[in-house]
Short mmCIF file of C-alpha atoms and ligand atoms in Angstrom, two decimals:
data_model
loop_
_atom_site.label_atom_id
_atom_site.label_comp_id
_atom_site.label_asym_id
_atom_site.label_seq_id
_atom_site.Cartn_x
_atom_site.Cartn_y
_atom_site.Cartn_z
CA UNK A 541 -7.06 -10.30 -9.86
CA UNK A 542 -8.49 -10.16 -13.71
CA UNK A 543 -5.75 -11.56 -16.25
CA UNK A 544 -5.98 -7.71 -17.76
CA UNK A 545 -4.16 -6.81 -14.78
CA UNK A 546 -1.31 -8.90 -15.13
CA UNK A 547 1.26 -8.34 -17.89
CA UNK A 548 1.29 -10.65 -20.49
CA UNK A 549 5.07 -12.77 -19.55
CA UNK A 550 6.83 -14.79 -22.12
CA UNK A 551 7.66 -17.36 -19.50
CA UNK A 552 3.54 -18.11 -18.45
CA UNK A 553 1.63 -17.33 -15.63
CA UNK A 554 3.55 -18.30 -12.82
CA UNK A 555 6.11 -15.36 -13.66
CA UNK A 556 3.42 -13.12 -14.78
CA UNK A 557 1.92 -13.32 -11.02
CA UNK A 558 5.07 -11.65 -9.74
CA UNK A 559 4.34 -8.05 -11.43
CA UNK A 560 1.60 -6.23 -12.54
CA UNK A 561 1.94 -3.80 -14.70
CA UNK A 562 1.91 -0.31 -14.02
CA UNK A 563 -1.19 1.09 -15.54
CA UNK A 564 -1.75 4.61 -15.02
CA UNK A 565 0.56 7.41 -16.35
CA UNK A 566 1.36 10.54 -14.55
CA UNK A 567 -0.60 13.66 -15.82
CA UNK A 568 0.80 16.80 -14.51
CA UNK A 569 -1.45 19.40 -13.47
CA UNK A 570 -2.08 22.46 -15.93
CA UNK A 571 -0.14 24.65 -13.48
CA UNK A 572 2.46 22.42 -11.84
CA UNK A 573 3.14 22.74 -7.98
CA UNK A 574 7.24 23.59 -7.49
CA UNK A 575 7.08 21.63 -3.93
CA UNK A 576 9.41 18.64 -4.62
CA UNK A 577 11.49 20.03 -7.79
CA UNK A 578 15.05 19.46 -7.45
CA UNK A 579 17.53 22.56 -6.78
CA UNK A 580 18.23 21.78 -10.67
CA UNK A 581 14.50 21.46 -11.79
CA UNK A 582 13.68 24.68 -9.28
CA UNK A 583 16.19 26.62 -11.81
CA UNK A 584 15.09 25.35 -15.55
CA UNK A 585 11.56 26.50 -14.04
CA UNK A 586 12.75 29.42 -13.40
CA UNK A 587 15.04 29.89 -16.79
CA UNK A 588 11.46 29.29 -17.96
CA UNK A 589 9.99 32.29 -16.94
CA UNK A 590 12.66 34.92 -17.82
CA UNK A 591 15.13 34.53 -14.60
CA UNK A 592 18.28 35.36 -15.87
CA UNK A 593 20.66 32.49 -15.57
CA UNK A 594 23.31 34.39 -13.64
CA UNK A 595 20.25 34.84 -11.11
CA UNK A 596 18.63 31.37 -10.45
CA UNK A 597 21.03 30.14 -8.30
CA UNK A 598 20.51 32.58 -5.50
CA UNK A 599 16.60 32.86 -6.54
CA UNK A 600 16.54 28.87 -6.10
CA UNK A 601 18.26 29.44 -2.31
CA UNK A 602 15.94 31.79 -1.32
CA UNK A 603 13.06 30.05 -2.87
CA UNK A 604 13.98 26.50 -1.48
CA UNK A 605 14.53 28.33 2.06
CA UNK A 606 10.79 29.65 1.88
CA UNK A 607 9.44 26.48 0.98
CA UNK A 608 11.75 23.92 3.26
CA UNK A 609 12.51 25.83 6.20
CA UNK A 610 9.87 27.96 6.80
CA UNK A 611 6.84 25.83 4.83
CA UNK A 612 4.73 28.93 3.41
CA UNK A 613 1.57 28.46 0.98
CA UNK A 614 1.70 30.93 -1.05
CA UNK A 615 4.31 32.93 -3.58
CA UNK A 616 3.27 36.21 -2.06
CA UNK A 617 4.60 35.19 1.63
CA UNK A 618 8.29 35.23 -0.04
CA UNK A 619 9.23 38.47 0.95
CA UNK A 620 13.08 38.54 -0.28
CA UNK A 621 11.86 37.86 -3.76
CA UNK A 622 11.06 41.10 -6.05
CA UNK A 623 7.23 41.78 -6.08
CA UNK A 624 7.32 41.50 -9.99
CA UNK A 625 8.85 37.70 -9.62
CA UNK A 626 6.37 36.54 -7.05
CA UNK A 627 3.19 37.65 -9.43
CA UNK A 628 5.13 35.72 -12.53
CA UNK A 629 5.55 32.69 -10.19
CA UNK A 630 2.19 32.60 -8.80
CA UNK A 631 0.80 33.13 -12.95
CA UNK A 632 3.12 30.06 -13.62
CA UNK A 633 3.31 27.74 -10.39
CA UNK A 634 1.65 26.76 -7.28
CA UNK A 635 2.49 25.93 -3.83
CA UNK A 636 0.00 23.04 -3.92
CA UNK A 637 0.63 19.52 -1.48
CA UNK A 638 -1.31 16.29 -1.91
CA UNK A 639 -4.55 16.72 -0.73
CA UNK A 640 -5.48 15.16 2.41
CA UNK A 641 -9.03 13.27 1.89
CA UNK A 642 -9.33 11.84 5.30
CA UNK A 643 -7.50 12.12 8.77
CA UNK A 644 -7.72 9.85 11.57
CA UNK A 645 -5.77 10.08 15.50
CA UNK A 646 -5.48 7.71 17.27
CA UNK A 647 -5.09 7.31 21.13
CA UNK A 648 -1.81 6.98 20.89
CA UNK A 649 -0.99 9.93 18.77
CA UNK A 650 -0.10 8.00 15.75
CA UNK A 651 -2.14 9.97 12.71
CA UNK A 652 -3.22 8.91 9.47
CA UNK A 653 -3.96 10.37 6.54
CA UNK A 654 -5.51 9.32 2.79
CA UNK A 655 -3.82 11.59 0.19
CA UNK A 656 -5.25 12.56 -2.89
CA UNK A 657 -2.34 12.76 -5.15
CA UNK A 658 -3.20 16.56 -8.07
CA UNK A 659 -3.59 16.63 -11.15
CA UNK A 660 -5.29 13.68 -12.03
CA UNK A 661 -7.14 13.03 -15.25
CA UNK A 662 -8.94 9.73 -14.83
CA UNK A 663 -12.02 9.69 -12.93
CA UNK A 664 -10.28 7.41 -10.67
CA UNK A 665 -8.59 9.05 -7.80
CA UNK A 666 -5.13 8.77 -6.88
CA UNK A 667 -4.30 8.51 -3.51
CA UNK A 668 -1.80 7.34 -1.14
CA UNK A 669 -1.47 6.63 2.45
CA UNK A 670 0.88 8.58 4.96
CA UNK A 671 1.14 8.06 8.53
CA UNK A 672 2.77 9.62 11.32
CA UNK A 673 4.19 7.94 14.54
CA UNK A 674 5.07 10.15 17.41
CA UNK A 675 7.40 8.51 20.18
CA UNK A 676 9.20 10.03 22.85
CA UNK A 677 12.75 10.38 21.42
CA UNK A 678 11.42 10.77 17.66
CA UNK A 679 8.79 11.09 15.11
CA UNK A 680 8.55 8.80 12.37
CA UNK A 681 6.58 9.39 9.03
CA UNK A 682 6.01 6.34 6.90
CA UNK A 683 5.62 7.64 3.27
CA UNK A 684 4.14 5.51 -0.34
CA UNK A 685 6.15 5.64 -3.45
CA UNK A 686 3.81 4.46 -5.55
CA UNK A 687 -0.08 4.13 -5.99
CA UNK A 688 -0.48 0.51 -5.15
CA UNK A 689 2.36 -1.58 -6.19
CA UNK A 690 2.96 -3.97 -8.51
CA UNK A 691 3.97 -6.54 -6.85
CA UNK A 692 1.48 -8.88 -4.83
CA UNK A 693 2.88 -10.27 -1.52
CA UNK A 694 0.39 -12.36 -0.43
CA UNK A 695 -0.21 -10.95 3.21
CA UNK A 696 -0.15 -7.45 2.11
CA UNK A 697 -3.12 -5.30 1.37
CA UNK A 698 -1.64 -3.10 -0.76
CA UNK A 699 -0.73 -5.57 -3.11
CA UNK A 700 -4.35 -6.09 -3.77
CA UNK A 701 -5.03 -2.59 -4.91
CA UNK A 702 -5.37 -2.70 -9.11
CA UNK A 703 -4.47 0.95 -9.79
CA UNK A 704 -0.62 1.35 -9.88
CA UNK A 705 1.41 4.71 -10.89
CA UNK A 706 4.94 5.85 -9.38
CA UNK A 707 4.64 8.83 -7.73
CA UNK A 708 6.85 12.01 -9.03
CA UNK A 709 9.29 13.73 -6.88
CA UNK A 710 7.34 16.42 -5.95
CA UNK A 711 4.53 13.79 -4.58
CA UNK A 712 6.69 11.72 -2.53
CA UNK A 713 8.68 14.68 -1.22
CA UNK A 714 4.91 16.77 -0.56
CA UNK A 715 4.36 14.13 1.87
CA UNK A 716 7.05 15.40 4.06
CA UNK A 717 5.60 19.26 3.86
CA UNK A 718 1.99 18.33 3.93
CA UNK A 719 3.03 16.32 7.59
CA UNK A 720 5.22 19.54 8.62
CA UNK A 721 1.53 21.68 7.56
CA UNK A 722 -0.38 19.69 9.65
CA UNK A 723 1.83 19.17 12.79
CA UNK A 724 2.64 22.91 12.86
CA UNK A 725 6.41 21.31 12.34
CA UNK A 726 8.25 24.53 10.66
CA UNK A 727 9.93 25.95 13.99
CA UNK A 728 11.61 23.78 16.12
CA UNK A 729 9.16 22.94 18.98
CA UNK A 730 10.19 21.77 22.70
CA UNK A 731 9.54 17.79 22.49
CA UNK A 732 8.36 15.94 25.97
CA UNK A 733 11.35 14.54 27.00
CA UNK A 734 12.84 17.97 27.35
CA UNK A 735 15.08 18.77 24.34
CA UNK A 736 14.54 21.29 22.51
CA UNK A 737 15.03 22.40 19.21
CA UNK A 738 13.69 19.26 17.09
CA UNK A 739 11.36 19.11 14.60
CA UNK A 740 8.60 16.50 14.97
CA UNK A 741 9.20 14.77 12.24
CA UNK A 742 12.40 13.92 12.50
CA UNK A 743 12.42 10.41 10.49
CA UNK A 744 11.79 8.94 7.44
CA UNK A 745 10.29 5.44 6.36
CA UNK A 746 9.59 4.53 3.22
CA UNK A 747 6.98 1.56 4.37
CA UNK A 748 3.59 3.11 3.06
CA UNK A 749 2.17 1.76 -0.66
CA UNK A 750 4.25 0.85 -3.19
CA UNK A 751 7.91 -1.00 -3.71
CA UNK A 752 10.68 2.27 -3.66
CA UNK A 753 13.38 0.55 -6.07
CA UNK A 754 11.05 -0.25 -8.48
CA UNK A 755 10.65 4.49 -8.86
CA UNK A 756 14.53 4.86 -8.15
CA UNK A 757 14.84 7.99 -10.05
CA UNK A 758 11.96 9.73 -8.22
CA UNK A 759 12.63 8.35 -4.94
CA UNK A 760 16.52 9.21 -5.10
CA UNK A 761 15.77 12.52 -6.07
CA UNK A 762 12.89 13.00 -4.06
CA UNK A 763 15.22 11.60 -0.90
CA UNK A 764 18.15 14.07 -1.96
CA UNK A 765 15.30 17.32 -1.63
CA UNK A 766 14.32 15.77 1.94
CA UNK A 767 17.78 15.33 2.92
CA UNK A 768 19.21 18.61 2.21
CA UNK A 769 20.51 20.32 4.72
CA UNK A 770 19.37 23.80 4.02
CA UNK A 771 15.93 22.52 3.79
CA UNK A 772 13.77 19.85 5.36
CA UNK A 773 17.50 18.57 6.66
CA UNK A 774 16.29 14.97 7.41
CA UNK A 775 19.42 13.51 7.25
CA UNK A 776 19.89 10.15 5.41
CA UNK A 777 20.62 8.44 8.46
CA UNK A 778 17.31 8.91 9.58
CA UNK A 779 15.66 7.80 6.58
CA UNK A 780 15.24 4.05 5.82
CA UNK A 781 14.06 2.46 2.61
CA UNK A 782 12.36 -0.55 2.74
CA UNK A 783 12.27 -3.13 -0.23
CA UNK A 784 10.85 -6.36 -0.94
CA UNK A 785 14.03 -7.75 -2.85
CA UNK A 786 14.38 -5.60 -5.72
CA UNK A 787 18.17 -7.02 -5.76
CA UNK A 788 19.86 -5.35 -9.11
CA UNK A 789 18.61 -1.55 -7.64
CA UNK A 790 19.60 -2.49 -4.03
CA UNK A 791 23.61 -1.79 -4.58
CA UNK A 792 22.33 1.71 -6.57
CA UNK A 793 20.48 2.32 -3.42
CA UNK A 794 23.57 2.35 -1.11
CA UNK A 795 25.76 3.95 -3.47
CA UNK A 796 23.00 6.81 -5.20
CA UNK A 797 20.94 7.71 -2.41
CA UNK A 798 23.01 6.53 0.61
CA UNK A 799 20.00 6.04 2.86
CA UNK A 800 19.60 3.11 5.41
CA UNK A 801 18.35 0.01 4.31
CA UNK A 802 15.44 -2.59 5.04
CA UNK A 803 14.81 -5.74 3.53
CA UNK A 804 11.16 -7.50 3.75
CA UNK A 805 12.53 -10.89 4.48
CA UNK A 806 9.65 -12.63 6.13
CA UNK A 807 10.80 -16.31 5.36
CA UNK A 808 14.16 -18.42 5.76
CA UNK A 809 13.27 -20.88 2.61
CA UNK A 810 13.06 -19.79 -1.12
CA UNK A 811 9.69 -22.05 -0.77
CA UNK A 812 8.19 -20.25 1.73
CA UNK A 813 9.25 -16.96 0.70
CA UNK A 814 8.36 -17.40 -2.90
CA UNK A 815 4.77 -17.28 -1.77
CA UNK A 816 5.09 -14.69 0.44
CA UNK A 817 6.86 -12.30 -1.73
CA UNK A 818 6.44 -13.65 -5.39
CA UNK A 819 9.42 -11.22 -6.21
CA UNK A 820 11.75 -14.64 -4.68
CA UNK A 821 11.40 -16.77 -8.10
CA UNK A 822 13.25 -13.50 -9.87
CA UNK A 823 15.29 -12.96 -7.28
CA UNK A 824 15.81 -15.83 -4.65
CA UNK A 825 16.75 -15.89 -1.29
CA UNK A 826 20.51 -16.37 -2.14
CA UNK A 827 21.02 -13.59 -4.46
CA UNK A 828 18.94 -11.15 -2.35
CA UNK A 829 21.41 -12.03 0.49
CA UNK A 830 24.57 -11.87 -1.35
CA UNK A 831 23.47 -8.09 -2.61
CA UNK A 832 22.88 -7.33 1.38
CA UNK A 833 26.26 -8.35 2.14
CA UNK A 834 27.73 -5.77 -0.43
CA UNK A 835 25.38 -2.93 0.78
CA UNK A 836 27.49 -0.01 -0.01
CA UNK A 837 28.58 1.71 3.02
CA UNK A 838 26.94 -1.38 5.57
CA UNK A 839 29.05 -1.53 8.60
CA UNK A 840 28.00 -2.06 12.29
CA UNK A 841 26.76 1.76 12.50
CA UNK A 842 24.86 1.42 9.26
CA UNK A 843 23.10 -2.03 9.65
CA UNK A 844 20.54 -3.80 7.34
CA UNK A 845 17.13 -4.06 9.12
CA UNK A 846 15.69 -7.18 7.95
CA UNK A 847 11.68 -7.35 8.52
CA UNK A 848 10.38 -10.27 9.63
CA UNK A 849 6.16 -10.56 9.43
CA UNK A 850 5.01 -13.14 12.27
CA UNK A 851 2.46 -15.55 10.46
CA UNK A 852 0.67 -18.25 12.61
CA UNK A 853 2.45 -22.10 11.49
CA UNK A 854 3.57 -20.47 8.11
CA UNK A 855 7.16 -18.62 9.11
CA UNK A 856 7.27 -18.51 12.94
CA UNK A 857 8.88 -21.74 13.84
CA UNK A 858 11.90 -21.47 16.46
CA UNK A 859 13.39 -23.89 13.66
CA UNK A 860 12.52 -20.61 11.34
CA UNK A 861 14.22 -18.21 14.04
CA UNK A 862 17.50 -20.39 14.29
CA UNK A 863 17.41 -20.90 9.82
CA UNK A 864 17.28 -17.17 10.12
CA UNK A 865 20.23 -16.21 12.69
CA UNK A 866 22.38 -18.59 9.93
CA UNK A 867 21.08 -17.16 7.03
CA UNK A 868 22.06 -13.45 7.59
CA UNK A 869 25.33 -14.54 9.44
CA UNK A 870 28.03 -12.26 8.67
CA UNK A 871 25.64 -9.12 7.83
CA UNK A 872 25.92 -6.44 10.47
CA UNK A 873 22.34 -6.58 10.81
CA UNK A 874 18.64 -5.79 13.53
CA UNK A 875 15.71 -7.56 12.64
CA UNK A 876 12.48 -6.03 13.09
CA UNK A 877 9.93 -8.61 14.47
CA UNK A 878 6.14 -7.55 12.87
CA UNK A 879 3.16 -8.91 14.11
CA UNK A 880 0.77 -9.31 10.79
CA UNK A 881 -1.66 -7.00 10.57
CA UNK A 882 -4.82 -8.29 9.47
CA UNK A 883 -6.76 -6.76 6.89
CA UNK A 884 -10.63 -7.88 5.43
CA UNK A 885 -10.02 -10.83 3.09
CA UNK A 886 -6.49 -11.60 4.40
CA UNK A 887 -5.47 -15.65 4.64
CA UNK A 888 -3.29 -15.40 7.17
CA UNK A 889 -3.13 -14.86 11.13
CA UNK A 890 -0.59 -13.28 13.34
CA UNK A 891 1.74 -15.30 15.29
CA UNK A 892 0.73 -15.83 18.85
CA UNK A 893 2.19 -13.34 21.62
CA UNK A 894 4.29 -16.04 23.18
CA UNK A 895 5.23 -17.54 20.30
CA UNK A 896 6.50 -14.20 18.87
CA UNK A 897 8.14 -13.97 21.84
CA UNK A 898 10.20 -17.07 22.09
CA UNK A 899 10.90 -16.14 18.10
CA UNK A 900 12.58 -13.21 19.37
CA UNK A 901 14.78 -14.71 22.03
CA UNK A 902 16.75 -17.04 20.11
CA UNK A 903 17.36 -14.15 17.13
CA UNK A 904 18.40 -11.85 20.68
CA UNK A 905 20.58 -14.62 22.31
CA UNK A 906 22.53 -14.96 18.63
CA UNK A 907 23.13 -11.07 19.13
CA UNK A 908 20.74 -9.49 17.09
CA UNK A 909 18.66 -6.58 18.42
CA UNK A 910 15.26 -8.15 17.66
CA UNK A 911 12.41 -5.65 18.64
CA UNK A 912 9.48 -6.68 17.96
CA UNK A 913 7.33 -3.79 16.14
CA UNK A 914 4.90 -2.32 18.46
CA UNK A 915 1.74 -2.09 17.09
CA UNK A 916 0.85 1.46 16.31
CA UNK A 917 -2.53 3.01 15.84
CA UNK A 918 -4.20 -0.24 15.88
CA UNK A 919 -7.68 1.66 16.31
CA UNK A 920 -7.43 3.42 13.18
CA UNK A 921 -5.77 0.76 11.36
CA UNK A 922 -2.49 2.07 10.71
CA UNK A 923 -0.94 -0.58 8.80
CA UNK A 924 0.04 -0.99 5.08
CA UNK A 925 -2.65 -0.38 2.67
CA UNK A 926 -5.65 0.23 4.98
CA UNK A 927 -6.71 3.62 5.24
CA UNK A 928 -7.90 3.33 1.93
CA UNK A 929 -10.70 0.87 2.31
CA UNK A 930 -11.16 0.80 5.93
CA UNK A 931 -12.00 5.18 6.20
CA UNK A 932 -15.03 6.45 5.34
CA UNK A 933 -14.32 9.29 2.57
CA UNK A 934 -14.86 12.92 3.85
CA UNK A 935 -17.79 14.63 2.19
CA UNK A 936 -16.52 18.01 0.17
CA UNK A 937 -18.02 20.28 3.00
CA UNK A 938 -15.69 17.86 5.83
CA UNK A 939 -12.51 18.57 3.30
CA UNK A 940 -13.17 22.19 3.17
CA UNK A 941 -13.62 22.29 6.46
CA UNK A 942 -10.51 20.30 7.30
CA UNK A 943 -8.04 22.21 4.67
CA UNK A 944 -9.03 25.33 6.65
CA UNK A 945 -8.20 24.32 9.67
CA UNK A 946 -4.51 22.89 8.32
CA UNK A 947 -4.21 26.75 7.19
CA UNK A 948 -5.30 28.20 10.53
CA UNK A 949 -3.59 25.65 12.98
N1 SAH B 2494 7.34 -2.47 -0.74
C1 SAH B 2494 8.27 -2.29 0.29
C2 SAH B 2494 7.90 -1.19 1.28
C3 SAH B 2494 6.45 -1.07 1.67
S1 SAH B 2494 5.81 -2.35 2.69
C4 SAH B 2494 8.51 -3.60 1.03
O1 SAH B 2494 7.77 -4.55 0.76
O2 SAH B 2494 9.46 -3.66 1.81
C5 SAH B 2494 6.56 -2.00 4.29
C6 SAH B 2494 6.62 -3.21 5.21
O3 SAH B 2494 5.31 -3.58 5.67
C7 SAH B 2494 7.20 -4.44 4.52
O4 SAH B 2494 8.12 -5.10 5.35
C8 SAH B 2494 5.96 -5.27 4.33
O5 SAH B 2494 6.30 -6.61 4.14
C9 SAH B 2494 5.17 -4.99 5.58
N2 SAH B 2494 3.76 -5.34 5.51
C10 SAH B 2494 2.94 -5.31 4.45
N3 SAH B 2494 1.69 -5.72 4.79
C11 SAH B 2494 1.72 -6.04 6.11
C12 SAH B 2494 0.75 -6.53 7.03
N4 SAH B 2494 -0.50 -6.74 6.67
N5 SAH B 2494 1.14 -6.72 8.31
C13 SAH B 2494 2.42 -6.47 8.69
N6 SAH B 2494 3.37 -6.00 7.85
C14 SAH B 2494 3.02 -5.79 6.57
FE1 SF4 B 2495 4.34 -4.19 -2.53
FE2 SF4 B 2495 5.78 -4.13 -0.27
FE3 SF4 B 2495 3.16 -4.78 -0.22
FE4 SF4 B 2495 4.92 -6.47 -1.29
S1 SF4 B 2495 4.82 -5.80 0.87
S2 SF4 B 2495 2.92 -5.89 -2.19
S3 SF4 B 2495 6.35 -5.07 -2.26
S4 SF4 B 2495 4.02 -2.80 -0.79
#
């Protein structure tokens, strides 16, 4: 890291190392995509092009119903809408999703794909990472918040990345339609074990680039469009935000947006974890644990995931495990068990299997569920933050070739 990346900080360089700054501002495209807006935002939009106000709610219903429900591409496909609205909306708006720049499958299903976020000015690109995790009883997609991230914990590779920008709305909630696009997901589908009627995305994690509390507004509202239940309908039990420690947005979380929580512990020691996740020094160990414990609307159906990352001699002592059991006494709680991912340059190794292993036992035998994260779509790297450097980038012909298949499939 350059010291033009980090933000000048009144109290030196160890506090400056916590953040960078956010450097890139959002430009919105010349003709903005509607995909994301809020029911409210749908309606100014609207207001904006001559529907009468006693009109937009019911144009916003139908509108929201074309684009959630039944996923179409184009203004023309809305067939309850007047003729003469359509051509205005299509002069005005666009249907548009992030663009995907490269897609990779692995054996076990689990898909990946680089997003190229529109309406960027800067001849850097924008882009994001998005992955998809089939299992048998759901499907999981792990959305980004933000372009990079500001802060830099020290085993994570998106932390690395310079460029940083929150993503709108309308990005983070395009991730969800771009993933119903590409699976075919807008009519329920039979699923393997037998039950019908599900969609295959069915979940929500937001554990891709970027730290969620530090874009509340966008994610809440972004989370309130996915949630909706005459629309996507994911509902915010199935959707879990996950945050490094961002403790003075982590009550607004529970009590704005409502979703489940996760909390990237990783360490039992405000020592340990300060290097881990620099965001400990502003907001240690204690603090972080005491906002946990007020988690608006935590009970034993709505428990606190805490995520754990298994690094070789540096948190995965059983000493560690038994530190941690005390630690989140009292919380109704799981903890999620993740062996490190390794990534080019990284410092640090994963736990060994047996050690991981033992870990788990003791958090288990104190009555924690303890699974330990099965690694997904290790041959394509699915992990935080890798995509990006690890994929070769399609050529223009490749992207053509793959956007017309997403319209054909
Ligand atoms: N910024 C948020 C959400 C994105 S990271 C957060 O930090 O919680 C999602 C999860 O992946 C976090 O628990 C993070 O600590 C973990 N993670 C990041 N890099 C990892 C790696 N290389 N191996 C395993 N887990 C990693
Ligand atoms: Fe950001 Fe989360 Fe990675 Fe830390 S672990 S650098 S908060 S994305």
């Amino acid at each position: 890291m350059t010291s033009t990346l980090v933000a000048p900080h009144p109290h030196g360089a160890a506090s400056a190392f916590i953040e960078k700054r956010p450097l890139e501002r959002y430009v919105a495209p010349a003709k903005p995509s509607v995909v994301g807006l809020s029911r409210a935002a749908l309606a100014e939009a609207l207001g904006g092009v001559g529907v009468p106000e006693r009109q937009q709610r019911m144009r916003v219903q139908q509108i929201w119903q074309w684009l959630y429900v039944r996923g179409v591409q184009s203004f023309d496909e809305m067939t309850t809408l007047p003729k003469d609205l359509r051509a205005i909306l299509a002069g005005h708006f666009t249907l548009a999703r992030p663009e995907i720049m490269a897609e990779q499958i692995s054996v076990d299903g689990t898909r990946k794909w680089l997003l190229r976020l529109l309406g960027e000015t800067s001849n850097r690109p924008h882009e994001v990472e998005c992955v998809y995790i089939p299992d048998t009883d759901r499907g999981t997609l792990c959305i980004s918040s933000q372009v990079g991230c500001t802060l830099n914990c020290t085993f994570c590779h998106t932390g690395t990345q310079r460029l940083v920008r929150n993503l709108t709305a309308g990005e983070i909630v395009g991730q969800v339609v771009l993933a119903r696009d590409r699976l075919s997901d807008w009519t329920a589908v039979e699923r393997p074990d037998g039950e019908g009627g599900k969609r295959l995305v069915s979940n929500i994690v937001l554990m891709g680039m970027g730290e969620p509390l530090y874009n509340f507004d966008a994610v809440r509202d972004a989370l309130n469009v996915v949630a909706d239940g005459d629309g996507l309908s994911i509902s915010k039990r199935r959707i879990t935000l996950s945050t490094s420690g961002v403790v003075p947005n982590i009550a607004r979380a529970g009590s704005e947006i409502g979703v489940m929580l996760a909390v990237s512990l990783h360490a039992v020691t405000d020592e340990v974890r300060n290097e881990l996740v620099p965001l400990n020094r502003k907001y240690p160990l204690r603090e972080l644990l005491d906002a946990c414990r007020n988690y608006p609307g935590l009970s034993n159906a709505r428990r606190i995931t805490f995520e754990y990352v298994m690094l070789k001699g540096v948190n995965d002592s059983l000493a560690d495990a038994r530190a941690l059991v005390r630690l989140i006494k009292g919380i109704p709680a799981k903890i999620n068990l993740i062996p490190f991912n390794p990534w080019p340059g990284s410092n640090y190794e994963c736990s060994d299997w047996e050690q991981i292993e033992k870990f788990s036992e003791i958090v288990f035998n104190a009555g924690y569920a303890s699974p330990v994260r099965t690694p997904r779509g290790r041959d394509i790297l699915a992990a935080c933050g890798q995509l990006k450097s690890a994929t070769e980038k399609l050529s223009a012909r490749e992207r053509l070739a793959l956007r017309a298949m997403a319209m054909t499939d």
